[in-house]
Short mmCIF file of C-alpha atoms and ligand atoms in Angstrom, two decimals:
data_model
loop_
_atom_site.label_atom_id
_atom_site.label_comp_id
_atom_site.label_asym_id
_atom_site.label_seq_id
_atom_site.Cartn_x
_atom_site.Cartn_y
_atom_site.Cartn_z
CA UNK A 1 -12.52 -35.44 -12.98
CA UNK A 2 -9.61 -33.43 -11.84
CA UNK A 3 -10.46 -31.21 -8.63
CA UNK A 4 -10.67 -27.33 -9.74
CA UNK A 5 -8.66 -25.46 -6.78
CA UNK A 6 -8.15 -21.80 -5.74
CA UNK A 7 -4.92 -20.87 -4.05
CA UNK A 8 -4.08 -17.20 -2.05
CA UNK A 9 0.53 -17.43 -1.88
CA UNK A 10 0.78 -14.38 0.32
CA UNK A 11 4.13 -14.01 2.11
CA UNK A 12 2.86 -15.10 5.55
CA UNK A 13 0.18 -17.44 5.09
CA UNK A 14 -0.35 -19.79 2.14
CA UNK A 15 -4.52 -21.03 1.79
CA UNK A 16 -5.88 -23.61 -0.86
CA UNK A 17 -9.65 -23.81 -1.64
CA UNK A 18 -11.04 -27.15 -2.66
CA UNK A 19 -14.50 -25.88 -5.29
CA UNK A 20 -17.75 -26.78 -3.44
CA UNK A 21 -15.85 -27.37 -0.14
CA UNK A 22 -14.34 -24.42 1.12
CA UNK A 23 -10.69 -23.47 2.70
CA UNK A 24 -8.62 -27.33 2.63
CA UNK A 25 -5.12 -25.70 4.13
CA UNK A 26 -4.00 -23.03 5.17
CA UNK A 27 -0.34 -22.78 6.43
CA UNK A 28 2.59 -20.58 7.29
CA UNK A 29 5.02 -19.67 4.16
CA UNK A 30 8.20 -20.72 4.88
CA UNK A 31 10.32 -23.38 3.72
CA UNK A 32 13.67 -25.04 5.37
CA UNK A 33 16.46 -25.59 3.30
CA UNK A 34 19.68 -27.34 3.70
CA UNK A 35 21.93 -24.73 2.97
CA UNK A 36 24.41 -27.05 1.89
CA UNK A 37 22.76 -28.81 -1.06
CA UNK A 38 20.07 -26.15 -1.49
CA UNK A 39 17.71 -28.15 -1.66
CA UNK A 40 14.14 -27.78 0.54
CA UNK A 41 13.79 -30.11 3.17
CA UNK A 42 10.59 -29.05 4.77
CA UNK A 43 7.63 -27.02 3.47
CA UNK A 44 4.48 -24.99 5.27
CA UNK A 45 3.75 -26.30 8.89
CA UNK A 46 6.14 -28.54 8.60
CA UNK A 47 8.87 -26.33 8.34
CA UNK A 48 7.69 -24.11 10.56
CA UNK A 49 7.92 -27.05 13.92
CA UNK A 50 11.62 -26.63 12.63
CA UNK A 51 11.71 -22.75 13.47
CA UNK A 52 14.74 -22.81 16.43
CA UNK A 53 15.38 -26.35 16.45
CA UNK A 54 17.39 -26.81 13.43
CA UNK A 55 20.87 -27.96 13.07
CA UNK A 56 23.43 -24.99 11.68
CA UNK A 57 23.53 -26.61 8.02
CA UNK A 58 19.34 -26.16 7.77
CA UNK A 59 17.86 -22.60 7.28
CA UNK A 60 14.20 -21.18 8.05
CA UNK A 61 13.20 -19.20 5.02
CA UNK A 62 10.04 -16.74 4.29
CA UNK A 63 10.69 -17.31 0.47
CA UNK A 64 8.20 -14.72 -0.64
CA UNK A 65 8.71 -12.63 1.98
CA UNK A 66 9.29 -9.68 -0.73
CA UNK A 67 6.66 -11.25 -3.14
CA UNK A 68 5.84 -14.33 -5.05
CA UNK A 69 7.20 -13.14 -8.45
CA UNK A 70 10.87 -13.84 -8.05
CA UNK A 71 11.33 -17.22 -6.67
CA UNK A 72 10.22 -19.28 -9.85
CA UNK A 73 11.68 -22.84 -8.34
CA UNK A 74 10.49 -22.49 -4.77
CA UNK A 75 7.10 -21.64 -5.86
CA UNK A 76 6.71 -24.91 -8.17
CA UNK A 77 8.01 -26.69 -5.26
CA UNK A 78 5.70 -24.94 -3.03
CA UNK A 79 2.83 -25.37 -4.97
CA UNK A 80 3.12 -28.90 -5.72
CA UNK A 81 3.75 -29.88 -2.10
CA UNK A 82 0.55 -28.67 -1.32
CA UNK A 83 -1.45 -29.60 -4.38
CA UNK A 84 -0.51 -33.05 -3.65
CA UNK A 85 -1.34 -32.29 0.11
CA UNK A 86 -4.64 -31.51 -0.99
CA UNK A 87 -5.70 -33.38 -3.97
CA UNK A 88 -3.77 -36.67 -3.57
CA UNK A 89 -1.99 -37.82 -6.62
CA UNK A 90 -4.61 -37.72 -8.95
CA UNK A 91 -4.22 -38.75 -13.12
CA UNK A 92 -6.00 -35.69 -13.99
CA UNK A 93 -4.51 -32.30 -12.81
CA UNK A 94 -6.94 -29.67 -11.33
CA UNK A 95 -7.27 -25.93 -12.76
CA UNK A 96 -5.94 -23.12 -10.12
CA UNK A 97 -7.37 -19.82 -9.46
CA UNK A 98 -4.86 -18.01 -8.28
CA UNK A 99 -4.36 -14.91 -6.63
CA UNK A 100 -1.79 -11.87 -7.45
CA UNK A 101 -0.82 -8.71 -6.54
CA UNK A 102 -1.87 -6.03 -8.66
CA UNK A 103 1.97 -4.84 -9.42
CA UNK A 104 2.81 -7.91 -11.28
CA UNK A 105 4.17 -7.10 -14.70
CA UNK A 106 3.44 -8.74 -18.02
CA UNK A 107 6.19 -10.93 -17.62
CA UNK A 108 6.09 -11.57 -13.92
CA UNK A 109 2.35 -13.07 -14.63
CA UNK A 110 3.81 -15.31 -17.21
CA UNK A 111 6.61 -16.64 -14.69
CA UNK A 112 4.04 -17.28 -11.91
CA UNK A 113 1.70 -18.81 -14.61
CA UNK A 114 4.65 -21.17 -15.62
CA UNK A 115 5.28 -21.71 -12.30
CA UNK A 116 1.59 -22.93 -11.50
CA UNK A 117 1.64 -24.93 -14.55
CA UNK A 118 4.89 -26.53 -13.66
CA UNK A 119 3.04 -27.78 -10.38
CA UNK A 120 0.79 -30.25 -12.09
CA UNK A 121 -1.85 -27.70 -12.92
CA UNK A 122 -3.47 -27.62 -16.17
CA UNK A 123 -4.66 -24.16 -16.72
CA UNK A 124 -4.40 -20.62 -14.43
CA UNK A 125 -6.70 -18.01 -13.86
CA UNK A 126 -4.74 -15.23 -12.12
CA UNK A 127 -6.77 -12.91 -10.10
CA UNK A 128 -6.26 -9.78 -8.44
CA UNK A 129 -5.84 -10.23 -4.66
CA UNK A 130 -7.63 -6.81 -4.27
CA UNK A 131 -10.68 -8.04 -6.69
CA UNK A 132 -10.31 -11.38 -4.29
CA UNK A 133 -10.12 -9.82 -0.90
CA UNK A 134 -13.37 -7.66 -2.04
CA UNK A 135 -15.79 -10.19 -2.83
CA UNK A 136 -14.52 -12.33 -0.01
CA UNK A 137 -15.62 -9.65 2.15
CA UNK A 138 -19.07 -9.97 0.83
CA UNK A 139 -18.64 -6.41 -1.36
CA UNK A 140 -21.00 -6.67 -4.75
CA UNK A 141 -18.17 -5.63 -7.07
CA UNK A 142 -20.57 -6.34 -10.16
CA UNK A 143 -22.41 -3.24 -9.72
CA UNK A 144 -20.82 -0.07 -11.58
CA UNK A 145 -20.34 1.12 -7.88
CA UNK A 146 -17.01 2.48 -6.56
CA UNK A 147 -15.56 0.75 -3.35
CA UNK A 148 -12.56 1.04 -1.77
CA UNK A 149 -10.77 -1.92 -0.20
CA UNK A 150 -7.42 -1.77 1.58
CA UNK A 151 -5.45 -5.34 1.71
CA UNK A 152 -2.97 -5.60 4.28
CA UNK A 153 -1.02 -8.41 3.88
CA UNK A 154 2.19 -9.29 5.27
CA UNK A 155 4.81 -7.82 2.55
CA UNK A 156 2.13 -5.41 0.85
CA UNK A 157 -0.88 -3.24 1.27
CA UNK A 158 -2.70 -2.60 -1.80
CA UNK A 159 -5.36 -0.27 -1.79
CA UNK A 160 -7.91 -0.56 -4.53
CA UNK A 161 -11.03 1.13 -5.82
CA UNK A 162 -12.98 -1.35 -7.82
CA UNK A 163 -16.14 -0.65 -10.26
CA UNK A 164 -17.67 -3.26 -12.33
CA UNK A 165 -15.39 -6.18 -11.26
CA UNK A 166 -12.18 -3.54 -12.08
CA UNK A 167 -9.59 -2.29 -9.96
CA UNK A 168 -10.19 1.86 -11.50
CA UNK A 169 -7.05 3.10 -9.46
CA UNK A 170 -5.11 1.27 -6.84
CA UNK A 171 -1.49 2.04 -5.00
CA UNK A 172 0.88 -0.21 -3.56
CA UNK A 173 2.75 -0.13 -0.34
CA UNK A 174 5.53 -1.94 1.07
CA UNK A 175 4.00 -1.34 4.66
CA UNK A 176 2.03 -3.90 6.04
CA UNK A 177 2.21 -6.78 8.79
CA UNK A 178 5.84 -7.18 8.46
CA UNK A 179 6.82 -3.77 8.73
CA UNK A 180 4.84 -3.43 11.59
CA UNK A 181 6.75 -6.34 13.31
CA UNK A 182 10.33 -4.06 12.42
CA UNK A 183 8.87 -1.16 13.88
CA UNK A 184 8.13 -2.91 16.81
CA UNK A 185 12.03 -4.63 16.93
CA UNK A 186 13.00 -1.37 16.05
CA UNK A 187 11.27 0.29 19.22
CA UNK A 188 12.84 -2.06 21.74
CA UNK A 189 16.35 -1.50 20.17
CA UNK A 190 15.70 1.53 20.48
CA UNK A 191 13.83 2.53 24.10
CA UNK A 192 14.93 -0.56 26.01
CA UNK A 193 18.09 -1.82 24.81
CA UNK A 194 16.59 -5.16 23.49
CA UNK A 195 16.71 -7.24 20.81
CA UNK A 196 13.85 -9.72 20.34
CA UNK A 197 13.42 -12.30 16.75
CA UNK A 198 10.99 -11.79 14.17
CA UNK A 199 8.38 -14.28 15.77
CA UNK A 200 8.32 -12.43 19.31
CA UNK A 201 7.79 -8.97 17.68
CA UNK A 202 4.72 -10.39 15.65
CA UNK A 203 3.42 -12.35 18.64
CA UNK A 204 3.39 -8.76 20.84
CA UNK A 205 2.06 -7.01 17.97
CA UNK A 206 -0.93 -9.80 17.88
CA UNK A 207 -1.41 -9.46 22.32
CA UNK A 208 -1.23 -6.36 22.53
CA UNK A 209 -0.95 -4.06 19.57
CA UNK A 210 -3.49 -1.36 19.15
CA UNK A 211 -3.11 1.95 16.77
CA UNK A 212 -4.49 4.69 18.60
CA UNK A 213 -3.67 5.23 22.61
CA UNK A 214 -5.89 4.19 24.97
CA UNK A 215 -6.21 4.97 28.53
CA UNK A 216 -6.05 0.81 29.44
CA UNK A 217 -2.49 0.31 29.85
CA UNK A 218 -2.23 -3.70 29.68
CA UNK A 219 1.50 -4.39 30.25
CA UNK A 220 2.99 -7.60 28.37
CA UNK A 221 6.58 -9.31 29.51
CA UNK A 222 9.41 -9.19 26.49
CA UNK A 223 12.10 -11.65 26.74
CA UNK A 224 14.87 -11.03 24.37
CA UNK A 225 18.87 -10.10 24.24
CA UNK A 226 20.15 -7.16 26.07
CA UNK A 227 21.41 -5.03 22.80
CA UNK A 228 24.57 -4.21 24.69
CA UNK A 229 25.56 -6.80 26.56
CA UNK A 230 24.20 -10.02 24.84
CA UNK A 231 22.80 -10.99 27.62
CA UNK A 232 19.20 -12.18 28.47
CA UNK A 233 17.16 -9.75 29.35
CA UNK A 234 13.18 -9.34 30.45
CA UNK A 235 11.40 -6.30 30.12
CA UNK A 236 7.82 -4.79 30.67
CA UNK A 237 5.91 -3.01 27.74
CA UNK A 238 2.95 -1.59 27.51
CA UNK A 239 0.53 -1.14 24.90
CA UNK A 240 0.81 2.81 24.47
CA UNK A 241 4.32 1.83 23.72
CA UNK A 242 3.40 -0.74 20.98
CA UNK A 243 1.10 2.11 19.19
CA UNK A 244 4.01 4.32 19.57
CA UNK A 245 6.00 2.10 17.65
CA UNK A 246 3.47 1.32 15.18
CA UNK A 247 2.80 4.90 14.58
CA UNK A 248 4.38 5.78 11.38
CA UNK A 249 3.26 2.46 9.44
CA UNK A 250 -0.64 3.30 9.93
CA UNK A 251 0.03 6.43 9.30
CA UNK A 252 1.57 5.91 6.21
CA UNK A 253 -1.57 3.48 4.85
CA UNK A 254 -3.74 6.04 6.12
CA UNK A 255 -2.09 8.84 4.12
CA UNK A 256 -1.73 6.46 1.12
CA UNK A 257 -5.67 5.68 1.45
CA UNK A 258 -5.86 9.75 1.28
CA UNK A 259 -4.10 10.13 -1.90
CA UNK A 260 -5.87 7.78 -4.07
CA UNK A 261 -9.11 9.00 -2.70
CA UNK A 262 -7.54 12.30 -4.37
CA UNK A 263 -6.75 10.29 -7.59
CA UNK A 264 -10.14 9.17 -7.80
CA UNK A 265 -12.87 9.77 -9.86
CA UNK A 266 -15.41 11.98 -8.75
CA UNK A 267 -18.61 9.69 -9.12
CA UNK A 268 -16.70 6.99 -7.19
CA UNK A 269 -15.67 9.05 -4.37
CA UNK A 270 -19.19 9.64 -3.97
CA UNK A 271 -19.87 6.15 -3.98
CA UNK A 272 -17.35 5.03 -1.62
CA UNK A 273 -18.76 7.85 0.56
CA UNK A 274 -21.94 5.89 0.34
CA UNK A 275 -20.26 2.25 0.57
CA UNK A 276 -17.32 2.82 2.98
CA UNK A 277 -13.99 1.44 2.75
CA UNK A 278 -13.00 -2.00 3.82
CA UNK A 279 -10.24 -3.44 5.63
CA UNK A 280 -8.92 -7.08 4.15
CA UNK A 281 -5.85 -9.18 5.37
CA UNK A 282 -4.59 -10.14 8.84
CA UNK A 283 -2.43 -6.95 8.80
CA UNK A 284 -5.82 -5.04 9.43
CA UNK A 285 -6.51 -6.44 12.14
CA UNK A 286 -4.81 -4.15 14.50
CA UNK A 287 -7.43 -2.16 16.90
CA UNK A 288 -8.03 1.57 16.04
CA UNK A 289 -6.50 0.41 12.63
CA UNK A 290 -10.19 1.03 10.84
CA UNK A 291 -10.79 4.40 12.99
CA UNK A 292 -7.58 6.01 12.44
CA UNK A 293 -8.30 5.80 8.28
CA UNK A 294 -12.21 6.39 9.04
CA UNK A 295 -10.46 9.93 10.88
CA UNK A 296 -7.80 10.38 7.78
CA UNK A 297 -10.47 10.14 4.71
CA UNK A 298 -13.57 11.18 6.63
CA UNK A 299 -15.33 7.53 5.06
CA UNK A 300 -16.94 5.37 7.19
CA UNK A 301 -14.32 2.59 7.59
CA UNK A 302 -15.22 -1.01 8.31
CA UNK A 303 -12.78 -4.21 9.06
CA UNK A 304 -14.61 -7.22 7.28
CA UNK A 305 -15.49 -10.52 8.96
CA UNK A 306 -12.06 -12.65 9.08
CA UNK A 307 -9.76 -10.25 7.43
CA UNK A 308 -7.19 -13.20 6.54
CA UNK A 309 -9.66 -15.56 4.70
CA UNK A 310 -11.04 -13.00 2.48
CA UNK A 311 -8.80 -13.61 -0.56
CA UNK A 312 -8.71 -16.83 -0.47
CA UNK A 313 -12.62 -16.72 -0.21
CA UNK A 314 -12.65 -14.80 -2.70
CA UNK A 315 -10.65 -16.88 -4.84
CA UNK A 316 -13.13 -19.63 -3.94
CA UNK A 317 -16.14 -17.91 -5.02
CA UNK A 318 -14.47 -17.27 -8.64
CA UNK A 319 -13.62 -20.85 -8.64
CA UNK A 320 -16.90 -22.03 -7.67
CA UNK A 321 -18.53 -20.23 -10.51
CA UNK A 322 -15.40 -21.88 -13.04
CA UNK A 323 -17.73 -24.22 -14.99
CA UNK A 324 -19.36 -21.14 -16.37
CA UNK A 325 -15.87 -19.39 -17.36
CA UNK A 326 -14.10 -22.31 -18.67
N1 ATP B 1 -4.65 -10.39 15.28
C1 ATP B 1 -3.75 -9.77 14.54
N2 ATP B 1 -3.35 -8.51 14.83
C2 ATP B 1 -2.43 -7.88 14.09
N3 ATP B 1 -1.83 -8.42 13.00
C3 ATP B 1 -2.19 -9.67 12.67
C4 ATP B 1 -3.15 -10.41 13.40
N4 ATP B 1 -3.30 -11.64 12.82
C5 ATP B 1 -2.45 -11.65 11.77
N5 ATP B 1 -1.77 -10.48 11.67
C6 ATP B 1 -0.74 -10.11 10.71
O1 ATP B 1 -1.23 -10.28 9.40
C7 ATP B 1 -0.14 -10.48 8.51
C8 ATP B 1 -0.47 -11.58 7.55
O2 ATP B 1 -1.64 -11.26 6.87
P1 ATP B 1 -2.12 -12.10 5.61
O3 ATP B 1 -2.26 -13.54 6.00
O4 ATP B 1 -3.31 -11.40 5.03
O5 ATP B 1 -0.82 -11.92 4.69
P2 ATP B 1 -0.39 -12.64 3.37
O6 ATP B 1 -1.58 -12.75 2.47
O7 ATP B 1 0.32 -13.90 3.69
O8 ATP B 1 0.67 -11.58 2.80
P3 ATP B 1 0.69 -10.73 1.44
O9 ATP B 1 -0.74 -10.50 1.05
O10 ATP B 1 1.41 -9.45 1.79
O11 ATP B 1 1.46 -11.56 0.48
C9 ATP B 1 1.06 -10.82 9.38
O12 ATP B 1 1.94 -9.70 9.41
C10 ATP B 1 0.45 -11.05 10.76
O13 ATP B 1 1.33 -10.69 11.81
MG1 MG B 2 -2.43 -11.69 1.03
#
């Protein structure tokens, strides 16, 4: 029998979940191509050993960087690197539950469907990521209960209030992980003259990044390029200066966690009152993250046990009950 597998594409991190067995891979998304041909040369982790040691003619990409709907052959290619990775080459082709973001149109679906399908799969269950991320927190979205769960991804945070297995009202925001990383590029253009890559801004936002001041002051070294002169350059931060930076991106998934709390029914605000709102995705996982929304909505606001695996655990707990839905 084929293996049935679930798989989370976010534009970080891409996880695979083998039914009965739990998480089988998780790695970075990003892809190097030669630029020449076009063609992709190196996929996942593999690609990512490449990052600043390639020759000019081979390019590091983060091909869903902006979502997964728009890059039809890259995600076949994707997709059936790591099928294979996980499932061998088998004769009979596993189902996929997969999981989306809630914006996808009609047609979008279909593409990404075709997509999956033109990776060796043999039938796709598409699944909300918010849906995902909730039950892989442990949330009993059965009930006709309202709870509010906040996914912050890399490219997206979508904030959802789910009943009965639905998402009842949700908003999406181009503000997450990544955006926190420019703000924090942005900052050191800015204050200190320096320009640091993608992957150093990320790395100082995962030391020492924190939302809210604090009276610690930790102080982190920041090598990078002297905006000026060109020339390297080290400076010292410190962490007030990181939540500084990072300022105006919580704020703005606080205030968007505000709004559809004001777009909400009635019954389920007093639900969520009761329940909480919880924070999915590794872009949550920023300290003071959780209290600054807690202060913003006035609901209890909880980060759930490993923020990143809770899609794809999710994902895995639909696909472990497939047999039944089939
Ligand atoms: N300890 C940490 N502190 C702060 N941010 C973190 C931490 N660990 C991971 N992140 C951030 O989490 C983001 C990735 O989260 P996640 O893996 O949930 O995204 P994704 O599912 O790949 O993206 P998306 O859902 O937007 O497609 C990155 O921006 C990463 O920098
Ligand atoms: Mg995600």
């Amino acid at each position: 029998m084929g293996k049935d597998i679930g798989i989370d594409i976010g534009a970080s991190t891409v996880s695979v979940y083998l039914k009965g067995q739990g998480i089988a891979l998780n790695e970075p998304s990003i892809i190097a191509i030669d630029k020449d041909s076009g063609n992709i040369v190196k996929i996942g982790e593999e690609a990512r050993l490449l990052t600043g040691r390639t020759p000019g003619n081979i390019a590091i990409l983060r091909p869903f960087r902006n979502g997964i709907n728009i890059q039809y052959d890259i995600l076949t290619k994707m997709l059936a690197f790591f099928v294979r990775k996980v499932c061998g080459s088998r004769i009979f082709k596993p189902r996929a539950a997969i999981s989306v973001p809630s914006d996808l149109s009609q047609g979008e679906e279909r593409l990404v469907t075709e997509a999956v399908l033109a990776a060796g799969i043999k039938k796709v269950y598409l699944i909300d990521e918010t849906i995902a991320a909730a039950s892989g927190a442990g949330l009993d979205i059965s009930l006709p209960s309202g709870n509010m769960v906040i996914n912050i991804g890399g490219h997206m945070t979508a904030i959802s209030v789910i009943s009965l297995n639905k998402v009842i009202v949700s908003e999406l925001l181009q503000t997450a992980g990544d955006s926190c990383d420019e703000a924090v590029i942005s900052y050191l253009c800015k204050s200190h003259n320096l320009t640091v890559r993608e992957e150093t801004a990320e790395e100082l936002k995962k030391a020492i990044g924190i939302i809210q001041q604090s009276d610690r002051q930790p102080e982190i070294k920041v090598h990078g390029i002297g905006y000026y002169d060109g020339l390297p350059r080290t400076i010292s931060l410190s962490q007030n200066e990181i939540a500084e930076a990072l300022t105006v991106e919580a704020d703005m998934i606080a205030g968007a966690a505000v709004s559809l709390l004001e777009k909400t029914p009635p019954e389920l605000i007093a639900d969520i009152k009761k329940n909480g709102i919880t924070l999915t995705g590794g872009g949550a996982m920023l300290p003071g993250l959780s209290r600054l929304i807690g202060e913003a909505t006035g609901i209890k606001t909880e980060l759930a046990d490993n923020p990143p695996i809770c899609a794809i655990m999710g994902v895995g707990s639909f696909l472990d009950r497939l047999s039944e839905l089939a």
